[in-house]
PDB file of C-alpha atoms in Angstrom:
ATOM      1  CA  UNK D   1      76.191  39.415  18.542  1.00  0.00           C
ATOM      2  CA  UNK D   2      77.040  37.341  15.522  1.00  0.00           C
ATOM      3  CA  UNK D   3      75.067  38.571  12.596  1.00  0.00           C
ATOM      4  CA  UNK D   4      74.587  39.280   8.915  1.00  0.00           C
ATOM      5  CA  UNK D   5      75.033  42.916   7.961  1.00  0.00           C
ATOM      6  CA  UNK D   6      73.955  44.548   4.743  1.00  0.00           C
ATOM      7  CA  UNK D   7      74.987  47.935   3.474  1.00  0.00           C
ATOM      8  CA  UNK D   8      73.474  50.196   2.548  1.00  0.00           C
ATOM      9  CA  UNK D   9      69.948  49.614   3.830  1.00  0.00           C
ATOM     10  CA  UNK D  10      68.563  51.843   1.088  1.00  0.00           C
ATOM     11  CA  UNK D  11      70.159  52.430  -2.286  1.00  0.00           C
ATOM     12  CA  UNK D  12      68.929  54.718  -5.020  1.00  0.00           C
ATOM     13  CA  UNK D  13      70.490  54.465  -8.438  1.00  0.00           C
ATOM     14  CA  UNK D  14      69.741  55.656 -11.922  1.00  0.00           C
ATOM     15  CA  UNK D  15      68.674  53.520 -14.813  1.00  0.00           C
ATOM     16  CA  UNK D  16      71.793  51.903 -16.252  1.00  0.00           C
ATOM     17  CA  UNK D  17      74.158  53.106 -13.522  1.00  0.00           C
ATOM     18  CA  UNK D  18      76.100  50.222 -11.932  1.00  0.00           C
ATOM     19  CA  UNK D  19      75.473  49.577  -8.284  1.00  0.00           C
ATOM     20  CA  UNK D  20      77.087  47.310  -5.681  1.00  0.00           C
ATOM     21  CA  UNK D  21      75.397  45.968  -2.589  1.00  0.00           C
ATOM     22  CA  UNK D  22      77.437  44.480   0.188  1.00  0.00           C
ATOM     23  CA  UNK D  23      76.941  41.802   2.786  1.00  0.00           C
ATOM     24  CA  UNK D  24      79.165  40.779   5.645  1.00  0.00           C
ATOM     25  CA  UNK D  25      78.822  38.117   8.309  1.00  0.00           C
ATOM     26  CA  UNK D  26      80.397  37.408  11.649  1.00  0.00           C
ATOM     27  CA  UNK D  27      78.995  33.875  11.827  1.00  0.00           C
ATOM     28  CA  UNK D  28      81.862  32.276   9.881  1.00  0.00           C
ATOM     29  CA  UNK D  29      79.339  30.378   7.780  1.00  0.00           C
ATOM     30  CA  UNK D  30      80.564  28.706   4.625  1.00  0.00           C
ATOM     31  CA  UNK D  31      77.527  29.364   2.438  1.00  0.00           C
ATOM     32  CA  UNK D  32      76.291  32.813   1.442  1.00  0.00           C
ATOM     33  CA  UNK D  33      73.206  33.591  -0.605  1.00  0.00           C
ATOM     34  CA  UNK D  34      71.693  36.512  -2.473  1.00  0.00           C
ATOM     35  CA  UNK D  35      67.944  36.744  -2.912  1.00  0.00           C
ATOM     36  CA  UNK D  36      65.772  39.233  -4.734  1.00  0.00           C
ATOM     37  CA  UNK D  37      62.401  39.910  -3.183  1.00  0.00           C
ATOM     38  CA  UNK D  38      59.682  41.963  -4.821  1.00  0.00           C
ATOM     39  CA  UNK D  39      56.513  43.035  -3.092  1.00  0.00           C
ATOM     40  CA  UNK D  40      54.145  40.156  -2.281  1.00  0.00           C
ATOM     41  CA  UNK D  41      56.497  37.625  -3.861  1.00  0.00           C
ATOM     42  CA  UNK D  42      58.695  34.875  -2.523  1.00  0.00           C
ATOM     43  CA  UNK D  43      62.384  35.609  -2.075  1.00  0.00           C
ATOM     44  CA  UNK D  44      63.993  34.498  -5.328  1.00  0.00           C
ATOM     45  CA  UNK D  45      67.437  32.955  -5.115  1.00  0.00           C
ATOM     46  CA  UNK D  46      69.885  34.665  -7.461  1.00  0.00           C
ATOM     47  CA  UNK D  47      73.057  32.731  -6.567  1.00  0.00           C
ATOM     48  CA  UNK D  48      74.972  31.262  -3.710  1.00  0.00           C
ATOM     49  CA  UNK D  49      78.545  30.569  -2.746  1.00  0.00           C
ATOM     50  CA  UNK D  50      79.660  27.411  -1.051  1.00  0.00           C
ATOM     51  CA  UNK D  51      83.016  28.608   0.236  1.00  0.00           C
ATOM     52  CA  UNK D  52      84.507  30.079  -2.960  1.00  0.00           C
ATOM     53  CA  UNK D  53      82.397  27.924  -5.218  1.00  0.00           C
ATOM     54  CA  UNK D  54      79.938  30.117  -7.108  1.00  0.00           C
ATOM     55  CA  UNK D  55      76.521  28.699  -8.019  1.00  0.00           C
ATOM     56  CA  UNK D  56      74.345  30.721 -10.334  1.00  0.00           C
ATOM     57  CA  UNK D  57      70.642  30.066 -10.751  1.00  0.00           C
ATOM     58  CA  UNK D  58      69.708  29.328 -14.346  1.00  0.00           C
ATOM     59  CA  UNK D  59      67.249  32.199 -14.548  1.00  0.00           C
ATOM     60  CA  UNK D  60      69.431  34.860 -12.931  1.00  0.00           C
ATOM     61  CA  UNK D  61      70.038  37.575 -15.524  1.00  0.00           C
ATOM     62  CA  UNK D  62      73.613  38.199 -16.675  1.00  0.00           C
ATOM     63  CA  UNK D  63      73.176  41.735 -15.386  1.00  0.00           C
ATOM     64  CA  UNK D  64      73.656  40.348 -11.878  1.00  0.00           C
ATOM     65  CA  UNK D  65      77.121  39.341 -10.748  1.00  0.00           C
ATOM     66  CA  UNK D  66      78.590  38.424  -7.399  1.00  0.00           C
ATOM     67  CA  UNK D  67      81.951  38.373  -5.676  1.00  0.00           C
ATOM     68  CA  UNK D  68      83.071  36.722  -2.494  1.00  0.00           C
ATOM     69  CA  UNK D  69      86.603  37.880  -1.735  1.00  0.00           C
ATOM     70  CA  UNK D  70      86.723  36.071   1.612  1.00  0.00           C
ATOM     71  CA  UNK D  71      84.518  34.106   4.016  1.00  0.00           C
ATOM     72  CA  UNK D  72      83.064  37.202   5.627  1.00  0.00           C
ATOM     73  CA  UNK D  73      82.096  39.331   2.640  1.00  0.00           C
ATOM     74  CA  UNK D  74      79.908  38.920  -0.391  1.00  0.00           C
ATOM     75  CA  UNK D  75      78.935  41.540  -2.970  1.00  0.00           C
ATOM     76  CA  UNK D  76      76.112  41.822  -5.433  1.00  0.00           C
ATOM     77  CA  UNK D  77      76.895  43.858  -8.538  1.00  0.00           C
ATOM     78  CA  UNK D  78      74.125  45.006 -10.830  1.00  0.00           C
ATOM     79  CA  UNK D  79      75.875  46.144 -13.976  1.00  0.00           C
ATOM     80  CA  UNK D  80      73.065  48.059 -15.650  1.00  0.00           C
ATOM     81  CA  UNK D  81      70.040  48.323 -13.386  1.00  0.00           C
ATOM     82  CA  UNK D  82      66.666  48.483 -15.042  1.00  0.00           C
ATOM     83  CA  UNK D  83      63.371  49.602 -13.563  1.00  0.00           C
ATOM     84  CA  UNK D  84      62.459  45.952 -13.083  1.00  0.00           C
ATOM     85  CA  UNK D  85      65.426  45.442 -10.777  1.00  0.00           C
ATOM     86  CA  UNK D  86      63.920  47.630  -8.082  1.00  0.00           C
ATOM     87  CA  UNK D  87      63.424  45.258  -5.170  1.00  0.00           C
ATOM     88  CA  UNK D  88      64.623  44.234  -1.739  1.00  0.00           C
ATOM     89  CA  UNK D  89      67.882  42.307  -1.902  1.00  0.00           C
ATOM     90  CA  UNK D  90      68.464  39.859   0.909  1.00  0.00           C
ATOM     91  CA  UNK D  91      71.725  38.289   1.930  1.00  0.00           C
ATOM     92  CA  UNK D  92      71.697  35.081   3.932  1.00  0.00           C
ATOM     93  CA  UNK D  93      74.196  32.610   5.312  1.00  0.00           C
ATOM     94  CA  UNK D  94      74.120  29.022   6.425  1.00  0.00           C
ATOM     95  CA  UNK D  95      76.590  26.665   7.992  1.00  0.00           C
ATOM     96  CA  UNK D  96      76.287  23.732   5.655  1.00  0.00           C
ATOM     97  CA  UNK D  97      78.869  21.214   6.684  1.00  0.00           C
ATOM     98  CA  UNK D  98      76.602  18.447   5.485  1.00  0.00           C
ATOM     99  CA  UNK D  99      74.176  19.140   2.645  1.00  0.00           C
ATOM    100  CA  UNK D 100      71.591  16.855   4.167  1.00  0.00           C
ATOM    101  CA  UNK D 101      71.615  18.674   7.476  1.00  0.00           C
ATOM    102  CA  UNK D 102      68.816  20.975   8.529  1.00  0.00           C
ATOM    103  CA  UNK D 103      71.007  24.020   8.597  1.00  0.00           C
ATOM    104  CA  UNK D 104      68.902  27.111   8.883  1.00  0.00           C
ATOM    105  CA  UNK D 105      69.610  30.347   7.085  1.00  0.00           C
ATOM    106  CA  UNK D 106      70.452  33.587   8.831  1.00  0.00           C
ATOM    107  CA  UNK D 107      69.291  36.704   7.056  1.00  0.00           C
ATOM    108  CA  UNK D 108      70.471  40.260   6.915  1.00  0.00           C
ATOM    109  CA  UNK D 109      68.016  43.157   7.067  1.00  0.00           C
ATOM    110  CA  UNK D 110      68.071  43.630   3.296  1.00  0.00           C
ATOM    111  CA  UNK D 111      68.902  46.492   0.965  1.00  0.00           C
ATOM    112  CA  UNK D 112      65.998  48.216  -0.725  1.00  0.00           C
ATOM    113  CA  UNK D 113      67.036  49.253  -4.208  1.00  0.00           C
ATOM    114  CA  UNK D 114      65.236  52.020  -6.044  1.00  0.00           C
ATOM    115  CA  UNK D 115      65.949  52.613  -9.721  1.00  0.00           C
ATOM    116  CA  UNK D 116      65.058  56.033 -11.118  1.00  0.00           C
TER     117      UNK D 116
ATOM    118  CA  UNK W   1      59.907  22.445 -11.022  1.00  0.00           C
ATOM    119  CA  UNK W   2      60.138  22.503  -7.271  1.00  0.00           C
ATOM    120  CA  UNK W   3      57.752  24.954  -5.665  1.00  0.00           C
ATOM    121  CA  UNK W   4      56.222  25.951  -2.359  1.00  0.00           C
ATOM    122  CA  UNK W   5      52.622  27.120  -2.066  1.00  0.00           C
ATOM    123  CA  UNK W   6      51.183  29.209   0.708  1.00  0.00           C
ATOM    124  CA  UNK W   7      47.506  29.498  -0.008  1.00  0.00           C
ATOM    125  CA  UNK W   8      46.620  32.182   2.511  1.00  0.00           C
ATOM    126  CA  UNK W   9      48.129  35.476   1.405  1.00  0.00           C
ATOM    127  CA  UNK W  10      46.457  37.660   4.007  1.00  0.00           C
ATOM    128  CA  UNK W  11      44.973  36.543   7.302  1.00  0.00           C
ATOM    129  CA  UNK W  12      43.277  38.762   9.861  1.00  0.00           C
ATOM    130  CA  UNK W  13      42.524  37.380  13.310  1.00  0.00           C
ATOM    131  CA  UNK W  14      41.481  38.706  16.664  1.00  0.00           C
ATOM    132  CA  UNK W  15      43.687  38.123  19.662  1.00  0.00           C
ATOM    133  CA  UNK W  16      43.254  34.681  21.231  1.00  0.00           C
ATOM    134  CA  UNK W  17      42.007  33.171  17.975  1.00  0.00           C
ATOM    135  CA  UNK W  18      43.683  30.024  16.711  1.00  0.00           C
ATOM    136  CA  UNK W  19      45.957  30.161  13.701  1.00  0.00           C
ATOM    137  CA  UNK W  20      46.742  27.704  10.955  1.00  0.00           C
ATOM    138  CA  UNK W  21      48.758  28.686   7.907  1.00  0.00           C
ATOM    139  CA  UNK W  22      49.029  26.241   5.062  1.00  0.00           C
ATOM    140  CA  UNK W  23      52.209  25.240   3.252  1.00  0.00           C
ATOM    141  CA  UNK W  24      52.471  22.664   0.500  1.00  0.00           C
ATOM    142  CA  UNK W  25      55.504  21.800  -1.558  1.00  0.00           C
ATOM    143  CA  UNK W  26      56.204  19.885  -4.703  1.00  0.00           C
ATOM    144  CA  UNK W  27      59.269  17.673  -4.432  1.00  0.00           C
ATOM    145  CA  UNK W  28      59.363  13.925  -4.315  1.00  0.00           C
ATOM    146  CA  UNK W  29      62.536  13.404  -2.330  1.00  0.00           C
ATOM    147  CA  UNK W  30      63.653  14.012   1.224  1.00  0.00           C
ATOM    148  CA  UNK W  31      63.319  17.588   2.362  1.00  0.00           C
ATOM    149  CA  UNK W  32      64.104  19.834   5.267  1.00  0.00           C
ATOM    150  CA  UNK W  33      61.292  22.234   6.124  1.00  0.00           C
ATOM    151  CA  UNK W  34      61.318  25.663   7.693  1.00  0.00           C
ATOM    152  CA  UNK W  35      59.032  28.453   8.765  1.00  0.00           C
ATOM    153  CA  UNK W  36      60.491  31.933   8.916  1.00  0.00           C
ATOM    154  CA  UNK W  37      58.860  35.058  10.306  1.00  0.00           C
ATOM    155  CA  UNK W  38      59.455  38.682   9.430  1.00  0.00           C
ATOM    156  CA  UNK W  39      58.161  41.187  11.965  1.00  0.00           C
ATOM    157  CA  UNK W  40      57.543  44.733  10.718  1.00  0.00           C
ATOM    158  CA  UNK W  41      60.839  46.465  10.067  1.00  0.00           C
ATOM    159  CA  UNK W  42      62.908  43.419  10.974  1.00  0.00           C
ATOM    160  CA  UNK W  43      64.784  40.745   9.082  1.00  0.00           C
ATOM    161  CA  UNK W  44      63.649  37.209   8.404  1.00  0.00           C
ATOM    162  CA  UNK W  45      64.228  34.903  11.340  1.00  0.00           C
ATOM    163  CA  UNK W  46      63.682  31.228  11.960  1.00  0.00           C
ATOM    164  CA  UNK W  47      60.477  30.177  13.700  1.00  0.00           C
ATOM    165  CA  UNK W  48      60.970  26.423  13.529  1.00  0.00           C
ATOM    166  CA  UNK W  49      62.398  23.664  11.377  1.00  0.00           C
ATOM    167  CA  UNK W  50      61.919  19.987  10.629  1.00  0.00           C
ATOM    168  CA  UNK W  51      64.603  17.611   9.484  1.00  0.00           C
ATOM    169  CA  UNK W  52      63.631  14.163  10.773  1.00  0.00           C
ATOM    170  CA  UNK W  53      61.891  12.328  13.599  1.00  0.00           C
ATOM    171  CA  UNK W  54      58.698  13.537  15.230  1.00  0.00           C
ATOM    172  CA  UNK W  55      56.638  15.207  12.523  1.00  0.00           C
ATOM    173  CA  UNK W  56      55.226  17.655  15.055  1.00  0.00           C
ATOM    174  CA  UNK W  57      57.784  20.373  15.581  1.00  0.00           C
ATOM    175  CA  UNK W  58      57.653  23.040  18.240  1.00  0.00           C
ATOM    176  CA  UNK W  59      59.212  26.433  17.699  1.00  0.00           C
ATOM    177  CA  UNK W  60      59.554  29.737  19.424  1.00  0.00           C
ATOM    178  CA  UNK W  61      56.695  31.833  20.808  1.00  0.00           C
ATOM    179  CA  UNK W  62      54.251  28.929  21.027  1.00  0.00           C
ATOM    180  CA  UNK W  63      54.273  28.055  17.336  1.00  0.00           C
ATOM    181  CA  UNK W  64      54.255  24.496  16.075  1.00  0.00           C
ATOM    182  CA  UNK W  65      54.117  22.821  12.679  1.00  0.00           C
ATOM    183  CA  UNK W  66      53.201  19.367  11.509  1.00  0.00           C
ATOM    184  CA  UNK W  67      54.890  17.599   8.629  1.00  0.00           C
ATOM    185  CA  UNK W  68      52.491  15.320   6.763  1.00  0.00           C
ATOM    186  CA  UNK W  69      54.614  13.539   4.198  1.00  0.00           C
ATOM    187  CA  UNK W  70      51.688  11.990   2.319  1.00  0.00           C
ATOM    188  CA  UNK W  71      50.194  15.430   1.776  1.00  0.00           C
ATOM    189  CA  UNK W  72      53.509  17.233   1.129  1.00  0.00           C
ATOM    190  CA  UNK W  73      52.416  19.713   3.754  1.00  0.00           C
ATOM    191  CA  UNK W  74      54.014  21.564   6.639  1.00  0.00           C
ATOM    192  CA  UNK W  75      51.283  23.695   8.197  1.00  0.00           C
ATOM    193  CA  UNK W  76      52.021  26.218  10.904  1.00  0.00           C
ATOM    194  CA  UNK W  77      49.763  26.478  13.957  1.00  0.00           C
ATOM    195  CA  UNK W  78      49.352  28.493  17.102  1.00  0.00           C
ATOM    196  CA  UNK W  79      46.462  27.892  19.501  1.00  0.00           C
ATOM    197  CA  UNK W  80      46.076  31.504  20.605  1.00  0.00           C
ATOM    198  CA  UNK W  81      47.591  34.420  18.703  1.00  0.00           C
ATOM    199  CA  UNK W  82      48.725  37.700  20.182  1.00  0.00           C
ATOM    200  CA  UNK W  83      48.881  41.171  18.715  1.00  0.00           C
ATOM    201  CA  UNK W  84      52.665  40.807  18.635  1.00  0.00           C
ATOM    202  CA  UNK W  85      52.338  37.916  16.158  1.00  0.00           C
ATOM    203  CA  UNK W  86      51.478  40.419  13.452  1.00  0.00           C
ATOM    204  CA  UNK W  87      54.102  39.653  10.820  1.00  0.00           C
ATOM    205  CA  UNK W  88      54.740  37.963   7.507  1.00  0.00           C
ATOM    206  CA  UNK W  89      55.305  34.214   7.601  1.00  0.00           C
ATOM    207  CA  UNK W  90      57.293  32.288   5.004  1.00  0.00           C
ATOM    208  CA  UNK W  91      57.474  28.571   4.481  1.00  0.00           C
ATOM    209  CA  UNK W  92      60.698  27.228   2.944  1.00  0.00           C
ATOM    210  CA  UNK W  93      61.837  23.853   1.695  1.00  0.00           C
ATOM    211  CA  UNK W  94      65.386  22.616   1.247  1.00  0.00           C
ATOM    212  CA  UNK W  95      65.747  19.394  -0.734  1.00  0.00           C
ATOM    213  CA  UNK W  96      68.147  17.143   1.094  1.00  0.00           C
ATOM    214  CA  UNK W  97      71.594  17.078  -0.444  1.00  0.00           C
ATOM    215  CA  UNK W  98      71.385  20.648  -1.735  1.00  0.00           C
ATOM    216  CA  UNK W  99      72.082  24.094  -0.360  1.00  0.00           C
ATOM    217  CA  UNK W 100      69.076  25.686  -2.035  1.00  0.00           C
ATOM    218  CA  UNK W 101      66.035  26.917  -0.189  1.00  0.00           C
ATOM    219  CA  UNK W 102      62.756  27.404  -1.983  1.00  0.00           C
ATOM    220  CA  UNK W 103      60.416  29.928  -0.417  1.00  0.00           C
ATOM    221  CA  UNK W 104      56.688  30.356  -0.562  1.00  0.00           C
ATOM    222  CA  UNK W 105      55.168  33.746  -1.309  1.00  0.00           C
ATOM    223  CA  UNK W 106      54.433  34.412   2.338  1.00  0.00           C
ATOM    224  CA  UNK W 107      51.332  35.043   4.426  1.00  0.00           C
ATOM    225  CA  UNK W 108      50.715  38.419   6.003  1.00  0.00           C
ATOM    226  CA  UNK W 109      49.089  37.954   9.393  1.00  0.00           C
ATOM    227  CA  UNK W 110      47.401  40.833  11.131  1.00  0.00           C
ATOM    228  CA  UNK W 111      46.210  40.298  14.684  1.00  0.00           C
ATOM    229  CA  UNK W 112      43.672  42.768  15.976  1.00  0.00           C
ATOM    230  CA  UNK W 113      43.968  43.761  19.610  1.00  0.00           C
TER     231      UNK W 113
END
């Protein structure tokens, strides 16, 4: 089945220790997204890639970086995790050939990050 | 700023009760509208979507939603809920011409058997 895969599902890191979360997709979608979701809150868009074009949200901290080496993979790097970065991180894709189209997003299962 | 409001944060219903979850958004232009569901332990998945045409949209598992443009609303309904509908429901809006989706805070639905 075509899908969005996130690894690891659970990640524990120490305060200030860099961590990388990964996302891969077999859908061949051109747009990939990273969201941060804290308990009882809406998923918050951090950034997205349209093909190789990186789009950062204005309020995404500099501590968060992303890489998309090819269509299938996208990484989220947190350079110096703080306690406030503990959250669920969701990766999603969409096939956005036309921006006006009602392309739905396909989500991965998420990575739950704990910061000690 | 663009935003999506889901006024019901927690809803508890008995099986066979009717469901309506509210969703309002703030954006003056053309939008695409979505409802996603997250069952316990599973990832977010699409329930239904609206992009144009008939404002009453039917989705999977007997869900439907009605787009009322004048009220900036896209409420989710189901005439008779089942225990298996226990999940968290998210409304999302995508302004036309963008790739950005704006999510509401979600509504946790618990259906009692």
